[in-house]
Amino acid sequence: MIKVKNMERSRIIGAIVIVLALALGIFAYFQTSREVGQPPKQEQEEDAAENETPASEQDIRVFSPVPNSIVQSPLKISGEAKGGWYFEADFPIRLVDESGKEIGLAVAQAQGEWMTPDFVPFEATLNFSPSATETGKLIFEKDNPSGLPENAQSFSVPVRFASIETTTVKVFFSPSGSMDCGLVIPVERTIPRTKTVGRAALEKLLEGPSREEQNNKLFTSINEGVEIQKLEIRDGTAYVDFNEKLQAQVGGSCRVTAIRAQITETLKQFPTVQEVVISVNGETEGILQP
């Protein structure tokens, strides 16, 4: 009987010793973690979740414009993005106003080898129409040729718009599916008030249709890279000179007719213009031939 009681007492004492040893071990673990500046695993996981950087910020850095800066057209944009953001060395940038309306579109061009996982510098110039709102967002979009939502990614920078006086002009684009090559449709553009309103309207024409207008089946027949070299209005005639891009690889009478119609109608909206003479590098003969 005495032996049984002694055995039970020994088991109880042994259990107490084990519990105390475990408690001391746990206490020592927590104490050591704090002394070396490493919180327990649960606390580490919580801190990591709180300090996690969004993937977009890890993949793209915008140097200019800085957030909430005042911007005006043309807007110079610079930064760097991981190579995976580019396709064929570029990706799109959109500017929207406070209501979400797109008022400008540009293409960021890689300033180096883009087929790399590292950051690659980019630059862009974005021309935009004056906004009716005070604020907006510059939206950088990862180029996504697959069109799959899981591959889409974007990064936004808030901006403010400079307060300026504006006026409205029309630019003319061709409707898809029309059998009339000379048929062009007017759409409005808001521009800063200027004395050279004719040139400003042509510059808006050269920017091409917006994404919304393209969705509405409007397109331009004018090449990218066309520049106005000179515009002069005398005695009711507008003389406008372009660089050689205007007629580069332009073939077919229908396209030539559409180009002339776009330029002519954009200029003839102004009461001081009744006729339009188009030239390329000063030459009027033999240009824009089918």
mmCIF file of C-alpha atoms in Angstrom:
data_model
loop_
_atom_site.group_PDB
_atom_site.id
_atom_site.type_symbol
_atom_site.label_atom_id
_atom_site.label_comp_id
_atom_site.label_asym_id
_atom_site.label_seq_id
_atom_site.Cartn_x
_atom_site.Cartn_y
_atom_site.Cartn_z
ATOM 1 C CA MET A 1 0.000 0.000 0.000
ATOM 2 C CA ILE A 2 2.792 2.368 0.967
ATOM 3 C CA LYS A 3 4.660 1.484 -2.238
ATOM 4 C CA VAL A 4 1.586 2.299 -4.344
ATOM 5 C CA LYS A 5 1.198 5.722 -2.715
ATOM 6 C CA ASN A 6 4.885 6.450 -3.215
ATOM 7 C CA MET A 7 4.596 5.546 -6.917
ATOM 8 C CA GLU A 8 1.573 7.828 -7.362
ATOM 9 C CA ARG A 9 3.374 10.657 -5.592
ATOM 10 C CA SER A 10 6.417 10.173 -7.870
ATOM 11 C CA ARG A 11 4.225 10.302 -11.002
ATOM 12 C CA ILE A 12 2.558 13.501 -9.838
ATOM 13 C CA ILE A 13 5.888 15.111 -9.062
ATOM 14 C CA GLY A 14 7.247 14.014 -12.463
ATOM 15 C CA ALA A 15 4.251 15.501 -14.273
ATOM 16 C CA ILE A 16 4.656 18.783 -12.419
ATOM 17 C CA VAL A 17 8.346 18.888 -13.353
ATOM 18 C CA ILE A 18 7.524 18.322 -17.052
ATOM 19 C CA VAL A 19 4.873 21.069 -17.059
ATOM 20 C CA LEU A 20 7.257 23.499 -15.376
ATOM 21 C CA ALA A 21 10.003 22.641 -17.864
ATOM 22 C CA LEU A 22 7.671 23.281 -20.818
ATOM 23 C CA ALA A 23 6.525 26.574 -19.322
ATOM 24 C CA LEU A 24 10.107 27.692 -18.761
ATOM 25 C CA GLY A 25 11.010 26.687 -22.334
ATOM 26 C CA ILE A 26 8.135 28.705 -23.829
ATOM 27 C CA PHE A 27 9.003 31.705 -21.657
ATOM 28 C CA ALA A 28 12.649 31.500 -22.716
ATOM 29 C CA TYR A 29 11.646 31.359 -26.416
ATOM 30 C CA PHE A 30 9.506 34.502 -26.208
ATOM 31 C CA GLN A 31 12.114 36.295 -24.100
ATOM 32 C CA THR A 32 14.921 35.436 -26.515
ATOM 33 C CA SER A 33 12.835 36.518 -29.508
ATOM 34 C CA ARG A 34 12.252 39.928 -27.984
ATOM 35 C CA GLU A 35 15.892 40.356 -26.962
ATOM 36 C CA VAL A 36 17.167 39.839 -30.510
ATOM 37 C CA GLY A 37 14.425 42.036 -31.984
ATOM 38 C CA GLN A 38 12.432 39.184 -33.560
ATOM 39 C CA PRO A 39 8.778 39.003 -32.485
ATOM 40 C CA PRO A 40 6.984 35.661 -32.382
ATOM 41 C CA LYS A 41 5.987 34.119 -35.701
ATOM 42 C CA GLN A 42 2.355 35.294 -35.507
ATOM 43 C CA GLU A 43 3.462 38.881 -34.879
ATOM 44 C CA GLN A 44 5.960 38.658 -37.755
ATOM 45 C CA GLU A 45 3.229 37.494 -40.137
ATOM 46 C CA GLU A 46 0.901 40.313 -39.031
ATOM 47 C CA ASP A 47 3.644 42.924 -39.517
ATOM 48 C CA ALA A 48 4.485 41.523 -42.963
ATOM 49 C CA ALA A 49 0.850 41.771 -44.034
ATOM 50 C CA GLU A 50 0.618 45.380 -42.831
ATOM 51 C CA ASN A 51 3.833 46.427 -44.624
ATOM 52 C CA GLU A 52 3.244 44.483 -47.840
ATOM 53 C CA THR A 53 3.893 46.646 -50.932
ATOM 54 C CA PRO A 54 1.312 46.398 -53.779
ATOM 55 C CA ALA A 55 2.665 44.556 -56.811
ATOM 56 C CA SER A 56 2.184 47.617 -59.018
ATOM 57 C CA GLU A 57 4.552 49.682 -56.876
ATOM 58 C CA GLN A 58 7.112 46.901 -57.069
ATOM 59 C CA ASP A 59 6.897 46.831 -60.859
ATOM 60 C CA ILE A 60 6.728 50.513 -61.850
ATOM 61 C CA ARG A 61 8.144 53.770 -60.505
ATOM 62 C CA VAL A 62 6.996 57.151 -61.798
ATOM 63 C CA PHE A 63 9.477 60.006 -61.442
ATOM 64 C CA SER A 64 7.476 62.714 -63.209
ATOM 65 C CA PRO A 65 4.866 63.924 -62.607
ATOM 66 C CA VAL A 66 4.895 63.492 -58.842
ATOM 67 C CA PRO A 67 1.557 62.777 -57.126
ATOM 68 C CA ASN A 68 -0.861 65.732 -56.875
ATOM 69 C CA SER A 69 1.293 68.033 -58.994
ATOM 70 C CA ILE A 70 -0.310 70.581 -61.340
ATOM 71 C CA VAL A 71 -0.047 69.413 -64.958
ATOM 72 C CA GLN A 72 -0.697 70.978 -68.340
ATOM 73 C CA SER A 73 -0.442 69.852 -71.953
ATOM 74 C CA PRO A 74 1.938 68.667 -73.304
ATOM 75 C CA LEU A 75 2.831 66.582 -70.238
ATOM 76 C CA LYS A 76 6.314 65.071 -70.051
ATOM 77 C CA ILE A 77 6.285 61.700 -68.271
ATOM 78 C CA SER A 78 9.241 59.644 -67.071
ATOM 79 C CA GLY A 79 9.928 56.680 -64.838
ATOM 80 C CA GLU A 80 10.958 53.048 -64.955
ATOM 81 C CA ALA A 81 9.091 49.755 -65.150
ATOM 82 C CA LYS A 82 9.974 46.067 -65.057
ATOM 83 C CA GLY A 83 10.504 44.522 -68.482
ATOM 84 C CA GLY A 84 7.312 42.491 -68.098
ATOM 85 C CA TRP A 85 5.252 45.690 -68.367
ATOM 86 C CA TYR A 86 6.378 46.263 -71.954
ATOM 87 C CA PHE A 87 5.324 44.636 -75.203
ATOM 88 C CA GLU A 88 7.325 45.613 -78.271
ATOM 89 C CA ALA A 89 9.111 48.165 -76.047
ATOM 90 C CA ASP A 90 6.052 50.184 -75.007
ATOM 91 C CA PHE A 91 2.893 50.304 -72.888
ATOM 92 C CA PRO A 92 -0.093 52.699 -72.780
ATOM 93 C CA ILE A 93 -0.695 55.655 -70.468
ATOM 94 C CA ARG A 94 -4.129 57.262 -70.087
ATOM 95 C CA LEU A 95 -5.167 60.518 -68.451
ATOM 96 C CA VAL A 96 -8.701 60.709 -67.069
ATOM 97 C CA ASP A 97 -10.487 63.538 -65.305
ATOM 98 C CA GLU A 98 -12.340 63.329 -61.997
ATOM 99 C CA SER A 99 -15.421 61.859 -63.708
ATOM 100 C CA GLY A 100 -13.374 59.104 -65.352
ATOM 101 C CA LYS A 101 -13.527 60.630 -68.836
ATOM 102 C CA GLU A 102 -10.408 59.967 -70.888
ATOM 103 C CA ILE A 103 -8.845 63.266 -71.981
ATOM 104 C CA GLY A 104 -5.443 62.083 -73.158
ATOM 105 C CA LEU A 105 -3.567 58.994 -74.326
ATOM 106 C CA ALA A 106 0.149 58.360 -74.800
ATOM 107 C CA VAL A 107 2.582 55.489 -75.258
ATOM 108 C CA ALA A 108 5.497 54.992 -72.872
ATOM 109 C CA GLN A 109 8.623 54.105 -74.861
ATOM 110 C CA ALA A 110 11.390 51.987 -73.331
ATOM 111 C CA GLN A 111 14.731 53.791 -73.225
ATOM 112 C CA GLY A 112 16.780 50.601 -73.383
ATOM 113 C CA GLU A 113 16.566 46.831 -73.766
ATOM 114 C CA TRP A 114 13.086 45.896 -72.517
ATOM 115 C CA MET A 115 13.321 42.087 -72.624
ATOM 116 C CA THR A 116 14.620 41.803 -69.081
ATOM 117 C CA PRO A 117 13.139 41.221 -65.608
ATOM 118 C CA ASP A 118 14.891 44.375 -64.378
ATOM 119 C CA PHE A 119 13.643 47.966 -64.362
ATOM 120 C CA VAL A 120 13.798 49.728 -67.741
ATOM 121 C CA PRO A 121 13.528 53.557 -68.020
ATOM 122 C CA PHE A 122 10.638 54.969 -70.042
ATOM 123 C CA GLU A 123 9.575 58.356 -71.401
ATOM 124 C CA ALA A 124 6.367 59.697 -72.924
ATOM 125 C CA THR A 125 4.738 62.952 -73.968
ATOM 126 C CA LEU A 126 0.998 63.181 -73.421
ATOM 127 C CA ASN A 127 -1.131 65.821 -75.102
ATOM 128 C CA PHE A 128 -4.519 66.294 -73.518
ATOM 129 C CA SER A 129 -7.612 68.431 -73.718
ATOM 130 C CA PRO A 130 -8.290 70.866 -70.873
ATOM 131 C CA SER A 131 -10.453 69.306 -68.190
ATOM 132 C CA ALA A 132 -13.703 70.578 -66.749
ATOM 133 C CA THR A 133 -12.658 69.112 -63.393
ATOM 134 C CA GLU A 134 -9.869 70.183 -61.064
ATOM 135 C CA THR A 135 -8.309 66.757 -60.509
ATOM 136 C CA GLY A 136 -7.645 63.572 -62.431
ATOM 137 C CA LYS A 137 -5.524 60.442 -62.633
ATOM 138 C CA LEU A 138 -2.631 59.370 -64.804
ATOM 139 C CA ILE A 139 -3.117 55.635 -65.385
ATOM 140 C CA PHE A 140 -0.166 53.464 -66.412
ATOM 141 C CA GLU A 141 -1.322 50.157 -67.907
ATOM 142 C CA LYS A 142 0.797 47.044 -68.292
ATOM 143 C CA ASP A 143 0.722 46.070 -71.955
ATOM 144 C CA ASN A 144 -1.455 42.981 -72.129
ATOM 145 C CA PRO A 145 -1.503 41.519 -75.656
ATOM 146 C CA SER A 146 -3.288 38.397 -74.379
ATOM 147 C CA GLY A 147 -6.299 40.428 -73.259
ATOM 148 C CA LEU A 148 -6.685 38.126 -70.249
ATOM 149 C CA PRO A 149 -7.893 39.898 -67.075
ATOM 150 C CA GLU A 150 -5.433 37.968 -64.906
ATOM 151 C CA ASN A 151 -2.554 39.508 -66.872
ATOM 152 C CA ALA A 152 -3.838 43.079 -66.579
ATOM 153 C CA GLN A 153 -2.193 45.499 -64.182
ATOM 154 C CA SER A 154 -2.279 49.259 -63.722
ATOM 155 C CA PHE A 155 -0.780 51.991 -61.576
ATOM 156 C CA SER A 156 -2.287 55.443 -60.972
ATOM 157 C CA VAL A 157 -0.821 58.826 -60.090
ATOM 158 C CA PRO A 158 -3.246 61.564 -58.930
ATOM 159 C CA VAL A 159 -2.788 64.937 -60.635
ATOM 160 C CA ARG A 160 -4.307 68.418 -60.605
ATOM 161 C CA PHE A 161 -5.077 70.500 -63.663
ATOM 162 C CA ALA A 162 -3.931 74.046 -64.254
ATOM 163 C CA SER A 163 -6.773 76.549 -64.495
ATOM 164 C CA ILE A 164 -6.860 78.030 -68.020
ATOM 165 C CA GLU A 165 -9.347 79.616 -70.421
ATOM 166 C CA THR A 166 -10.559 77.217 -73.084
ATOM 167 C CA THR A 167 -12.415 77.104 -76.383
ATOM 168 C CA THR A 168 -13.934 74.308 -78.470
ATOM 169 C CA VAL A 169 -12.932 73.274 -81.995
ATOM 170 C CA LYS A 170 -13.891 70.450 -84.325
ATOM 171 C CA VAL A 171 -11.708 67.778 -85.882
ATOM 172 C CA PHE A 172 -12.857 65.384 -88.586
ATOM 173 C CA PHE A 173 -12.514 61.601 -88.841
ATOM 174 C CA SER A 174 -13.793 58.964 -91.245
ATOM 175 C CA PRO A 175 -16.605 56.563 -90.316
ATOM 176 C CA SER A 176 -15.914 52.854 -90.804
ATOM 177 C CA GLY A 177 -17.960 51.162 -93.493
ATOM 178 C CA SER A 178 -18.734 54.277 -95.511
ATOM 179 C CA MET A 179 -18.569 53.967 -99.296
ATOM 180 C CA ASP A 180 -17.901 57.722 -99.570
ATOM 181 C CA CYS A 181 -14.139 58.204 -99.153
ATOM 182 C CA GLY A 182 -14.561 61.948 -98.649
ATOM 183 C CA LEU A 183 -17.142 61.625 -95.881
ATOM 184 C CA VAL A 184 -15.748 62.845 -92.556
ATOM 185 C CA ILE A 185 -17.527 63.286 -89.228
ATOM 186 C CA PRO A 186 -16.859 66.182 -86.816
ATOM 187 C CA VAL A 187 -16.050 65.594 -83.149
ATOM 188 C CA GLU A 188 -15.270 68.286 -80.612
ATOM 189 C CA ARG A 189 -12.024 69.018 -78.840
ATOM 190 C CA THR A 190 -11.462 71.465 -75.985
ATOM 191 C CA ILE A 191 -8.245 73.457 -76.327
ATOM 192 C CA PRO A 192 -6.599 76.320 -74.444
ATOM 193 C CA ARG A 193 -7.731 79.679 -75.819
ATOM 194 C CA THR A 194 -5.154 80.788 -78.376
ATOM 195 C CA LYS A 195 -4.710 83.198 -81.278
ATOM 196 C CA THR A 196 -3.447 80.324 -83.482
ATOM 197 C CA VAL A 197 -6.664 78.337 -83.220
ATOM 198 C CA GLY A 198 -6.301 76.846 -86.716
ATOM 199 C CA ARG A 199 -2.960 75.277 -85.894
ATOM 200 C CA ALA A 200 -4.283 74.065 -82.541
ATOM 201 C CA ALA A 201 -7.210 72.359 -84.291
ATOM 202 C CA LEU A 202 -4.879 70.643 -86.762
ATOM 203 C CA GLU A 203 -2.664 69.430 -83.919
ATOM 204 C CA LYS A 204 -5.711 67.863 -82.291
ATOM 205 C CA LEU A 205 -6.590 66.252 -85.622
ATOM 206 C CA LEU A 206 -3.109 64.724 -85.864
ATOM 207 C CA GLU A 207 -3.523 63.148 -82.423
ATOM 208 C CA GLY A 208 -6.219 60.921 -83.893
ATOM 209 C CA PRO A 209 -9.507 59.678 -82.451
ATOM 210 C CA SER A 210 -9.902 58.834 -78.778
ATOM 211 C CA ARG A 211 -10.494 55.269 -77.631
ATOM 212 C CA GLU A 212 -14.194 56.032 -77.241
ATOM 213 C CA GLU A 213 -14.358 57.433 -80.772
ATOM 214 C CA GLN A 214 -12.572 54.366 -82.115
ATOM 215 C CA ASN A 215 -15.155 52.209 -80.348
ATOM 216 C CA ASN A 216 -17.771 54.274 -82.195
ATOM 217 C CA LYS A 217 -16.155 53.236 -85.506
ATOM 218 C CA LEU A 218 -14.297 56.473 -86.276
ATOM 219 C CA PHE A 219 -10.749 56.334 -87.637
ATOM 220 C CA THR A 220 -8.072 58.554 -89.149
ATOM 221 C CA SER A 221 -6.295 58.019 -92.455
ATOM 222 C CA ILE A 222 -3.402 60.308 -91.451
ATOM 223 C CA ASN A 223 -0.104 58.641 -90.540
ATOM 224 C CA GLU A 224 1.441 58.853 -87.091
ATOM 225 C CA GLY A 225 4.383 61.226 -86.847
ATOM 226 C CA VAL A 226 2.946 63.882 -89.161
ATOM 227 C CA GLU A 227 4.016 67.396 -88.126
ATOM 228 C CA ILE A 228 2.808 70.851 -89.133
ATOM 229 C CA GLN A 229 5.743 72.837 -90.462
ATOM 230 C CA LYS A 230 3.858 75.987 -91.387
ATOM 231 C CA LEU A 231 0.311 77.336 -91.463
ATOM 232 C CA GLU A 232 -0.570 80.644 -93.047
ATOM 233 C CA ILE A 233 -3.973 82.137 -93.932
ATOM 234 C CA ARG A 234 -4.117 84.754 -96.705
ATOM 235 C CA ASP A 235 -7.143 86.125 -98.525
ATOM 236 C CA GLY A 236 -9.417 83.290 -97.411
ATOM 237 C CA THR A 237 -6.962 80.503 -98.275
ATOM 238 C CA ALA A 238 -5.136 78.380 -95.692
ATOM 239 C CA TYR A 239 -1.679 77.249 -96.802
ATOM 240 C CA VAL A 240 -0.540 74.352 -94.625
ATOM 241 C CA ASP A 241 2.809 72.578 -94.977
ATOM 242 C CA PHE A 242 3.542 69.152 -93.456
ATOM 243 C CA ASN A 243 6.613 66.955 -93.174
ATOM 244 C CA GLU A 244 7.135 63.939 -95.437
ATOM 245 C CA LYS A 245 5.271 61.620 -93.043
ATOM 246 C CA LEU A 246 1.983 62.919 -94.449
ATOM 247 C CA GLN A 247 2.375 60.909 -97.640
ATOM 248 C CA ALA A 248 4.692 58.100 -96.488
ATOM 249 C CA GLN A 249 3.435 54.770 -97.869
ATOM 250 C CA VAL A 250 0.055 56.277 -98.637
ATOM 251 C CA GLY A 251 -1.582 54.334 -101.438
ATOM 252 C CA GLY A 252 -5.012 54.254 -103.016
ATOM 253 C CA SER A 253 -7.228 57.088 -104.128
ATOM 254 C CA CYS A 254 -9.717 56.481 -101.310
ATOM 255 C CA ARG A 255 -7.159 57.063 -98.561
ATOM 256 C CA VAL A 256 -5.744 60.134 -100.280
ATOM 257 C CA THR A 257 -9.248 61.563 -100.585
ATOM 258 C CA ALA A 258 -9.909 60.893 -96.890
ATOM 259 C CA ILE A 259 -6.664 62.581 -95.796
ATOM 260 C CA ARG A 260 -7.430 65.691 -97.806
ATOM 261 C CA ALA A 261 -11.000 65.784 -96.485
ATOM 262 C CA GLN A 262 -9.884 65.511 -92.851
ATOM 263 C CA ILE A 263 -7.421 68.388 -93.170
ATOM 264 C CA THR A 264 -9.622 70.582 -95.359
ATOM 265 C CA GLU A 265 -12.779 70.289 -93.259
ATOM 266 C CA THR A 266 -10.868 70.865 -90.016
ATOM 267 C CA LEU A 267 -9.558 74.177 -91.382
ATOM 268 C CA LYS A 268 -12.737 75.261 -93.186
ATOM 269 C CA GLN A 269 -14.700 75.296 -89.921
ATOM 270 C CA PHE A 270 -13.200 78.760 -89.389
ATOM 271 C CA PRO A 271 -14.958 81.634 -91.208
ATOM 272 C CA THR A 272 -11.654 83.086 -92.443
ATOM 273 C CA VAL A 273 -10.913 79.929 -94.482
ATOM 274 C CA GLN A 274 -12.689 79.163 -97.765
ATOM 275 C CA GLU A 275 -9.944 77.189 -99.523
ATOM 276 C CA VAL A 276 -7.081 74.949 -98.353
ATOM 277 C CA VAL A 277 -3.739 74.313 -100.086
ATOM 278 C CA ILE A 278 -1.732 71.361 -98.745
ATOM 279 C CA SER A 279 2.024 70.992 -99.262
ATOM 280 C CA VAL A 280 4.785 68.634 -98.134
ATOM 281 C CA ASN A 281 8.189 70.191 -97.465
ATOM 282 C CA GLY A 282 7.033 73.209 -99.470
ATOM 283 C CA GLU A 283 5.963 71.190 -102.522
ATOM 284 C CA THR A 284 2.357 71.190 -103.719
ATOM 285 C CA GLU A 285 2.822 69.332 -107.007
ATOM 286 C CA GLY A 286 2.756 65.558 -107.000
ATOM 287 C CA ILE A 287 1.893 65.111 -103.321
ATOM 288 C CA LEU A 288 -0.747 62.766 -101.930
ATOM 289 C CA GLN A 289 -1.032 60.854 -105.178
ATOM 290 C CA PRO A 290 -2.932 57.534 -105.274
#
